[in-house]
Amino acid sequence: MKSTETLIHARWVIPVAPRGTVLENHSLAIDEGRITAILPDNEARQTFRAQRTVELAHHALIPGLVNAHTHAAMNLLRGVADDLPLMDWLQNHIWPAEQKWVNEQFVHDGTQLAIAEMLRSGTTCFNDMYFYPEATARVAAGAGMRVCAGMILIDFPTGYADNPDEYLAKGLALHDEYRHHPLVHFSFAPHAPYTVSDQPLSRIQVLAAELDLPIHMHVHETAGEITDSLRGCGQRPLQRLQQLGLVSPSLVAVHMTQADDQDRRQLADGGASVVHCPESNLKLASGFCEVQKLLDAGINVALGTDGAASNNDLDMLGEMRNAALLGKAVHGDASALPAADVLQMATLNGARALGLADAIGSLQPGKWADITAVDMGCLETQPLYDPVSQLVYAAGREQVSDVWVAGQHLLRKRELTQMDLPEIAQRTVDWQQRIAASDRHQ
Amino acid sequence: MKSTETLIHARWVIPVAPRGTVLENHSLAIDEGRITAILPDNEARQTFRAQRTVELAHHALIPGLVNAHTHAAMNLLRGVADDLPLMDWLQNHIWPAEQKWVNEQFVHDGTQLAIAEMLRSGTTCFNDMYFYPEATARVAAGAGMRVCAGMILIDFPTGYADNPDEYLAKGLALHDEYRHHPLVHFSFAPHAPYTVSDQPLSRIQVLAAELDLPIHMHVHETAGEITDSLRGCGQRPLQRLQQLGLVSPSLVAVHMTQADDQDRRQLADGGASVVHCPESNLKLASGFCEVQKLLDAGINVALGTDGAASNNDLDMLGEMRNAALLGKAVHGDASALPAADVLQMATLNGARALGLADAIGSLQPGKWADITAVDMGCLETQPLYDPVSQLVYAAGREQVSDVWVAGQHLLRKRELTQMDLPEIAQRTVDWQQRIAASDRHQ
């Protein structure tokens, strides 16, 4: 008998790679935070003596979900001003609230709330873009959560930094601080083509190549963005990024509700990734991303929720479901965006976008044990003809029973093991009361 | 002190009528199955002595959700063949499975599963269309669930009936049997314009007027339906229904992904209702229903899930969320389909479509106590700036804590009080094994 730290026996193991594989009655062994073996249940019981054994008789094990676009701290603004026209929402509610309230403590508390929600819904890694990424990184590391923290950059001054140089300097110092941390990864996060000028974008392009880091950016979120750019500089935003050398495997282009054939060719030829955020695109009436066409062009498409102010949750199971449903209607074909493709978008494709595909995104020996278990025994996922289909189309966030990140059992039978929920709840209420009082006066 | 059977104290009461009202710290009294009073919590405690008191300190009370379009028994086919082109799905999977398996026992068992799921997600009334409605009615009555059972009619023979006359005769006999039942209501349910010919539609029109019953029908589900009709008889299907006298307050036209100005005028002038089924329309790539335009035309729009084979759940909270999200994108305006409108679609508008607006659909003294409580204290609905917004955009089915139908407490702290879950689960597994074995041979 070999010894191992943790042995998980599950009804189904859905490793994502190879695509479409569903292993029945299999077990997964974890040692030193990594997956060491995946093998039939009966073999596993004969092979391993485990310090901890977890029996998941009605569950599917999947790679931990990778939320490829978040503004985690904005959880504190969940539902603060819904159902408003986009510019009213931004100019009279979200931006004033951010200007007034966002500081390091806000980001700390909001990110804690967000991580608790993400773990409870099966997410093990989030790709974040927000002010004070030092707070985001600290909270994630403390909670045992995997994060790709964005070194944010925007042309105009905020409470966080005064100018592009200061944004970059702060981001790079933070990156240095966490250089060898197993859970905290980094991206450059220039906000959007229309808020970052050429000079800092060129610097980011050089630095991203040197440091081998992704560039996380909102690109082509709305039709208006294209029109404005054509009017302003005679180019589509992606064309400008292309000329600046940014359309490369580093680029993580978020939203892309507007993509013509040339855009798709540029993204595909450059090896860039797209992050699809269906619920945010719907809620803000940003447009419809033609995901199947992106996939058909060979582009790596990941999945994200965006911030809770435009969603209003961080539930990647729900996001997968809506990506699959919407993808069919947008493509005009009920066979578009099948469940297995969407599950891959929410796991391995997210990992690829972040340059982490060797480390996470699928259940394979050698990768980190970032794992989510979903209880498929509930009424809502019965009868069960196909576990992948039920996972995407019928399972709810409440069916996520257990979550591990780098082998740490962070959610156990729906209980968060490392987070102080009553304290998070109290801080959330405190912020809510202050923010609500001030939003009413807008 | 007045005595009352049940007194519910809730953090919020959202009665739906008047629109937009949110009552804080209010109580609701129930006697003989009906709401008798809604008043401030402190007054209620001084006014009433209750046999049963329910304290819901973090909850919103809303009218029980009305699922205005279901094929409940199809829960047994949930996920049997997803991600296929529409015609392959229907012709090679759904129709053969129905032909082979659907009988009274199938409908009984499938409807039990569906009702359990609906109660667990806050639905108190469903408008059903399927074969063997006698089984649907019997199961609903037994479970204490409110149903509008469809007297189904289709031109071609099935195991249930041989011809239009037999369908109608069976339906009417059933209607007579339940004539005075407080929970079992009826509609005529001619399947669709393209499957029911003029003669039976004319008979239904006369009978519906005589008996004052709704006519529940799929109408304009896909663009193909319009094209085929124009080719076949030179008319849009709605135009044909109009000529047959069916476009009246009785008509409950389901789907309507295709509606031009003239269709909207006809529906509005006739006083007909539309049932929007966003998730089914997406999943089958049927098209996008322009809901805001229907509402702006003054048409009563209700909400439905459709059957679990094309959804794949019966979760009306999720359906509300997607109706609100999708409605904005389709209308190109983030302020379209605000949360309060969508909540009304899922409650009062459903009741109106079924001719039950005097009995259910809002929390008002005199109406049946069909009530749903949603726990807003979870992490996922925090912070809470606006209860209606959080209910529609952030709450999940798992937050439904309690459900009453006609004053019967059918879901108590998430436990079904009247249903035998292990038995339902076992029957579901039995069907799944038989159906899966036969579907593999298609």
mmCIF file of C-alpha atoms in Angstrom, chain A residues 75-86 113 116-117 120-121 279 281-288 311-313 318-319 321-322 324-326 328-340 378-386 389-390 393-399 414 416 421 424-425 428-429 431-433 435-436, chain B residues 75-86 113 116-117 120-121 279 281-288 311-313 318-319 321-322 324-326 328-340 378-386 389-390 393-399 414 416 421 424-425 428-429 431-433 435-436:
data_model
loop_
_atom_site.group_PDB
_atom_site.id
_atom_site.type_symbol
_atom_site.label_atom_id
_atom_site.label_comp_id
_atom_site.label_asym_id
_atom_site.label_seq_id
_atom_site.Cartn_x
_atom_site.Cartn_y
_atom_site.Cartn_z
ATOM 1 C CA ASN A 75 -19.415 42.537 -4.439
ATOM 2 C CA LEU A 76 -20.053 45.344 -1.952
ATOM 3 C CA LEU A 77 -21.956 47.155 -4.738
ATOM 4 C CA ARG A 78 -24.122 44.138 -5.667
ATOM 5 C CA GLY A 79 -27.532 45.501 -6.659
ATOM 6 C CA VAL A 80 -26.815 49.076 -5.572
ATOM 7 C CA ALA A 81 -28.490 50.533 -8.659
ATOM 8 C CA ASP A 82 -30.035 48.018 -11.049
ATOM 9 C CA ASP A 83 -32.276 48.469 -14.070
ATOM 10 C CA LEU A 84 -30.863 51.836 -15.069
ATOM 11 C CA PRO A 85 -29.647 52.936 -18.478
ATOM 12 C CA LEU A 86 -25.912 52.225 -18.748
ATOM 13 C CA LEU A 113 -17.176 38.408 0.525
ATOM 14 C CA ALA A 116 -16.593 33.189 0.144
ATOM 15 C CA GLU A 117 -19.234 33.316 -2.582
ATOM 16 C CA ARG A 120 -19.415 28.179 -2.227
ATOM 17 C CA SER A 121 -20.120 27.973 -5.951
ATOM 18 C CA GLU A 279 -24.646 37.666 -17.915
ATOM 19 C CA ASN A 281 -23.291 41.556 -21.436
ATOM 20 C CA LEU A 282 -27.014 40.869 -21.120
ATOM 21 C CA LYS A 283 -27.572 42.942 -17.983
ATOM 22 C CA LEU A 284 -25.798 46.010 -19.353
ATOM 23 C CA ALA A 285 -27.314 45.420 -22.828
ATOM 24 C CA SER A 286 -23.752 45.484 -24.182
ATOM 25 C CA GLY A 287 -24.440 43.129 -27.071
ATOM 26 C CA PHE A 288 -24.209 39.442 -27.969
ATOM 27 C CA ASN A 311 -24.375 40.240 -12.881
ATOM 28 C CA ASN A 312 -25.308 40.088 -9.809
ATOM 29 C CA ASP A 313 -23.482 36.988 -8.661
ATOM 30 C CA GLY A 318 -24.912 29.598 -13.639
ATOM 31 C CA GLU A 319 -22.589 31.411 -16.022
ATOM 32 C CA ARG A 321 -25.491 27.421 -18.148
ATOM 33 C CA ASN A 322 -26.202 30.834 -19.614
ATOM 34 C CA ALA A 324 -24.489 27.381 -23.307
ATOM 35 C CA LEU A 325 -28.113 28.565 -23.606
ATOM 36 C CA LEU A 326 -27.303 31.956 -25.090
ATOM 37 C CA LYS A 328 -27.253 28.396 -29.142
ATOM 38 C CA ALA A 329 -29.697 31.258 -29.694
ATOM 39 C CA VAL A 330 -26.985 33.635 -30.900
ATOM 40 C CA HIS A 331 -25.624 31.032 -33.315
ATOM 41 C CA GLY A 332 -29.133 29.972 -34.350
ATOM 42 C CA ASP A 333 -28.314 26.326 -33.745
ATOM 43 C CA ALA A 334 -29.345 24.195 -30.756
ATOM 44 C CA SER A 335 -26.161 22.162 -31.115
ATOM 45 C CA ALA A 336 -23.832 25.159 -30.677
ATOM 46 C CA LEU A 337 -21.821 25.498 -27.459
ATOM 47 C CA PRO A 338 -22.424 21.979 -26.139
ATOM 48 C CA ALA A 339 -22.039 21.340 -22.431
ATOM 49 C CA ALA A 340 -18.559 19.814 -22.682
ATOM 50 C CA CYS A 378 -30.466 16.192 -5.693
ATOM 51 C CA LEU A 379 -33.963 16.095 -7.142
ATOM 52 C CA GLU A 380 -32.999 18.952 -9.456
ATOM 53 C CA THR A 381 -30.422 16.849 -11.309
ATOM 54 C CA GLN A 382 -32.555 13.716 -11.542
ATOM 55 C CA PRO A 383 -32.976 11.700 -13.673
ATOM 56 C CA LEU A 384 -29.351 11.729 -14.767
ATOM 57 C CA TYR A 385 -28.684 10.578 -18.314
ATOM 58 C CA ASP A 386 -25.430 12.490 -18.865
ATOM 59 C CA SER A 389 -25.160 17.826 -19.415
ATOM 60 C CA GLN A 390 -26.776 17.803 -15.955
ATOM 61 C CA TYR A 393 -27.927 22.651 -17.602
ATOM 62 C CA ALA A 394 -29.455 21.581 -14.291
ATOM 63 C CA ALA A 395 -27.017 21.809 -11.358
ATOM 64 C CA GLY A 396 -27.196 24.841 -9.089
ATOM 65 C CA ARG A 397 -24.495 26.511 -7.015
ATOM 66 C CA GLU A 398 -26.050 24.985 -3.887
ATOM 67 C CA GLN A 399 -25.052 21.535 -5.156
ATOM 68 C CA ARG A 414 -20.829 23.300 2.114
ATOM 69 C CA LEU A 416 -16.166 27.183 4.533
ATOM 70 C CA LEU A 421 -18.550 34.102 7.817
ATOM 71 C CA ILE A 424 -17.686 38.898 6.660
ATOM 72 C CA ALA A 425 -21.455 39.314 6.989
ATOM 73 C CA THR A 428 -20.838 43.688 4.505
ATOM 74 C CA VAL A 429 -23.779 45.124 6.414
ATOM 75 C CA TRP A 431 -20.590 48.919 4.139
ATOM 76 C CA GLN A 432 -24.140 48.510 2.874
ATOM 77 C CA GLN A 433 -25.484 50.984 5.400
ATOM 78 C CA ILE A 435 -23.116 53.201 0.837
ATOM 79 C CA ALA A 436 -26.918 53.096 0.735
ATOM 80 C CA ASN B 75 -39.126 16.015 -16.025
ATOM 81 C CA LEU B 76 -38.420 12.308 -16.608
ATOM 82 C CA LEU B 77 -36.738 13.301 -19.885
ATOM 83 C CA ARG B 78 -34.545 16.022 -18.328
ATOM 84 C CA GLY B 79 -31.228 15.969 -20.176
ATOM 85 C CA VAL B 80 -31.986 12.817 -22.171
ATOM 86 C CA ALA B 81 -30.528 14.267 -25.370
ATOM 87 C CA ASP B 82 -29.063 17.756 -25.086
ATOM 88 C CA ASP B 83 -26.995 19.815 -27.501
ATOM 89 C CA LEU B 84 -28.574 18.363 -30.635
ATOM 90 C CA PRO B 85 -30.008 20.232 -33.615
ATOM 91 C CA LEU B 86 -33.741 20.784 -33.014
ATOM 92 C CA LEU B 113 -40.966 14.841 -9.565
ATOM 93 C CA ALA B 116 -41.434 18.498 -5.791
ATOM 94 C CA GLU B 117 -38.952 20.560 -7.800
ATOM 95 C CA ARG B 120 -38.613 23.617 -3.668
ATOM 96 C CA SER B 121 -38.116 26.605 -5.951
ATOM 97 C CA GLU B 279 -34.550 29.559 -21.323
ATOM 98 C CA ASN B 281 -36.224 29.685 -26.480
ATOM 99 C CA LEU B 282 -32.461 29.972 -25.966
ATOM 100 C CA LYS B 283 -31.785 26.274 -25.559
ATOM 101 C CA LEU B 284 -33.716 25.281 -28.684
ATOM 102 C CA ALA B 285 -32.388 28.337 -30.570
ATOM 103 C CA SER B 286 -36.014 29.247 -31.280
ATOM 104 C CA GLY B 287 -35.426 32.982 -31.390
ATOM 105 C CA PHE B 288 -35.605 36.047 -29.145
ATOM 106 C CA ASN B 311 -34.614 24.057 -20.007
ATOM 107 C CA ASN B 312 -33.512 21.817 -17.991
ATOM 108 C CA ASP B 313 -35.162 22.915 -14.771
ATOM 109 C CA GLY B 318 -33.829 31.517 -12.439
ATOM 110 C CA GLU B 319 -36.330 32.106 -15.225
ATOM 111 C CA ARG B 321 -33.444 36.385 -13.727
ATOM 112 C CA ASN B 322 -32.907 35.319 -17.311
ATOM 113 C CA ALA B 324 -34.740 40.314 -16.960
ATOM 114 C CA LEU B 325 -31.178 39.871 -18.259
ATOM 115 C CA LEU B 326 -32.149 38.785 -21.762
ATOM 116 C CA LYS B 328 -32.345 44.173 -21.652
ATOM 117 C CA ALA B 329 -30.018 42.809 -24.329
ATOM 118 C CA VAL B 330 -32.849 42.119 -26.772
ATOM 119 C CA HIS B 331 -34.275 45.616 -26.252
ATOM 120 C CA GLY B 332 -30.795 47.183 -26.336
ATOM 121 C CA ASP B 333 -31.495 49.060 -23.104
ATOM 122 C CA ALA B 334 -30.240 48.191 -19.621
ATOM 123 C CA SER B 335 -33.384 49.696 -18.120
ATOM 124 C CA ALA B 336 -35.763 47.348 -19.979
ATOM 125 C CA LEU B 337 -37.592 44.629 -18.032
ATOM 126 C CA PRO B 338 -36.812 45.924 -14.547
ATOM 127 C CA ALA B 339 -36.962 43.495 -11.640
ATOM 128 C CA ALA B 340 -40.416 44.589 -10.445
ATOM 129 C CA CYS B 378 -27.461 34.306 2.580
ATOM 130 C CA LEU B 379 -24.055 35.548 1.519
ATOM 131 C CA GLU B 380 -25.217 35.451 -2.098
ATOM 132 C CA THR B 381 -27.842 38.154 -1.558
ATOM 133 C CA GLN B 382 -25.633 40.411 0.571
ATOM 134 C CA PRO B 383 -25.295 43.347 0.734
ATOM 135 C CA LEU B 384 -28.986 44.062 0.192
ATOM 136 C CA TYR B 385 -29.813 47.504 -1.177
ATOM 137 C CA ASP B 386 -33.144 46.605 -2.808
ATOM 138 C CA SER B 389 -33.567 43.556 -7.200
ATOM 139 C CA GLN B 390 -31.775 40.984 -5.055
ATOM 140 C CA TYR B 393 -30.851 39.127 -9.869
ATOM 141 C CA ALA B 394 -29.113 37.343 -7.008
ATOM 142 C CA ALA B 395 -31.378 34.899 -5.147
ATOM 143 C CA GLY B 396 -31.156 31.204 -6.024
ATOM 144 C CA ARG B 397 -33.779 28.475 -5.779
ATOM 145 C CA GLU B 398 -32.004 27.128 -2.700
ATOM 146 C CA GLN B 399 -32.975 30.290 -0.829
ATOM 147 C CA ARG B 414 -36.815 23.506 2.782
ATOM 148 C CA LEU B 416 -41.442 19.032 1.635
ATOM 149 C CA LEU B 421 -39.057 12.108 -1.640
ATOM 150 C CA ILE B 424 -40.114 9.856 -5.993
ATOM 151 C CA ALA B 425 -36.359 9.424 -6.312
ATOM 152 C CA THR B 428 -37.227 8.486 -11.218
ATOM 153 C CA VAL B 429 -34.228 6.163 -11.252
ATOM 154 C CA TRP B 431 -37.646 5.373 -15.427
ATOM 155 C CA GLN B 432 -34.171 6.683 -16.143
ATOM 156 C CA GLN B 433 -32.754 3.182 -16.478
ATOM 157 C CA ILE B 435 -35.441 5.176 -20.967
ATOM 158 C CA ALA B 436 -31.647 5.407 -21.169
#
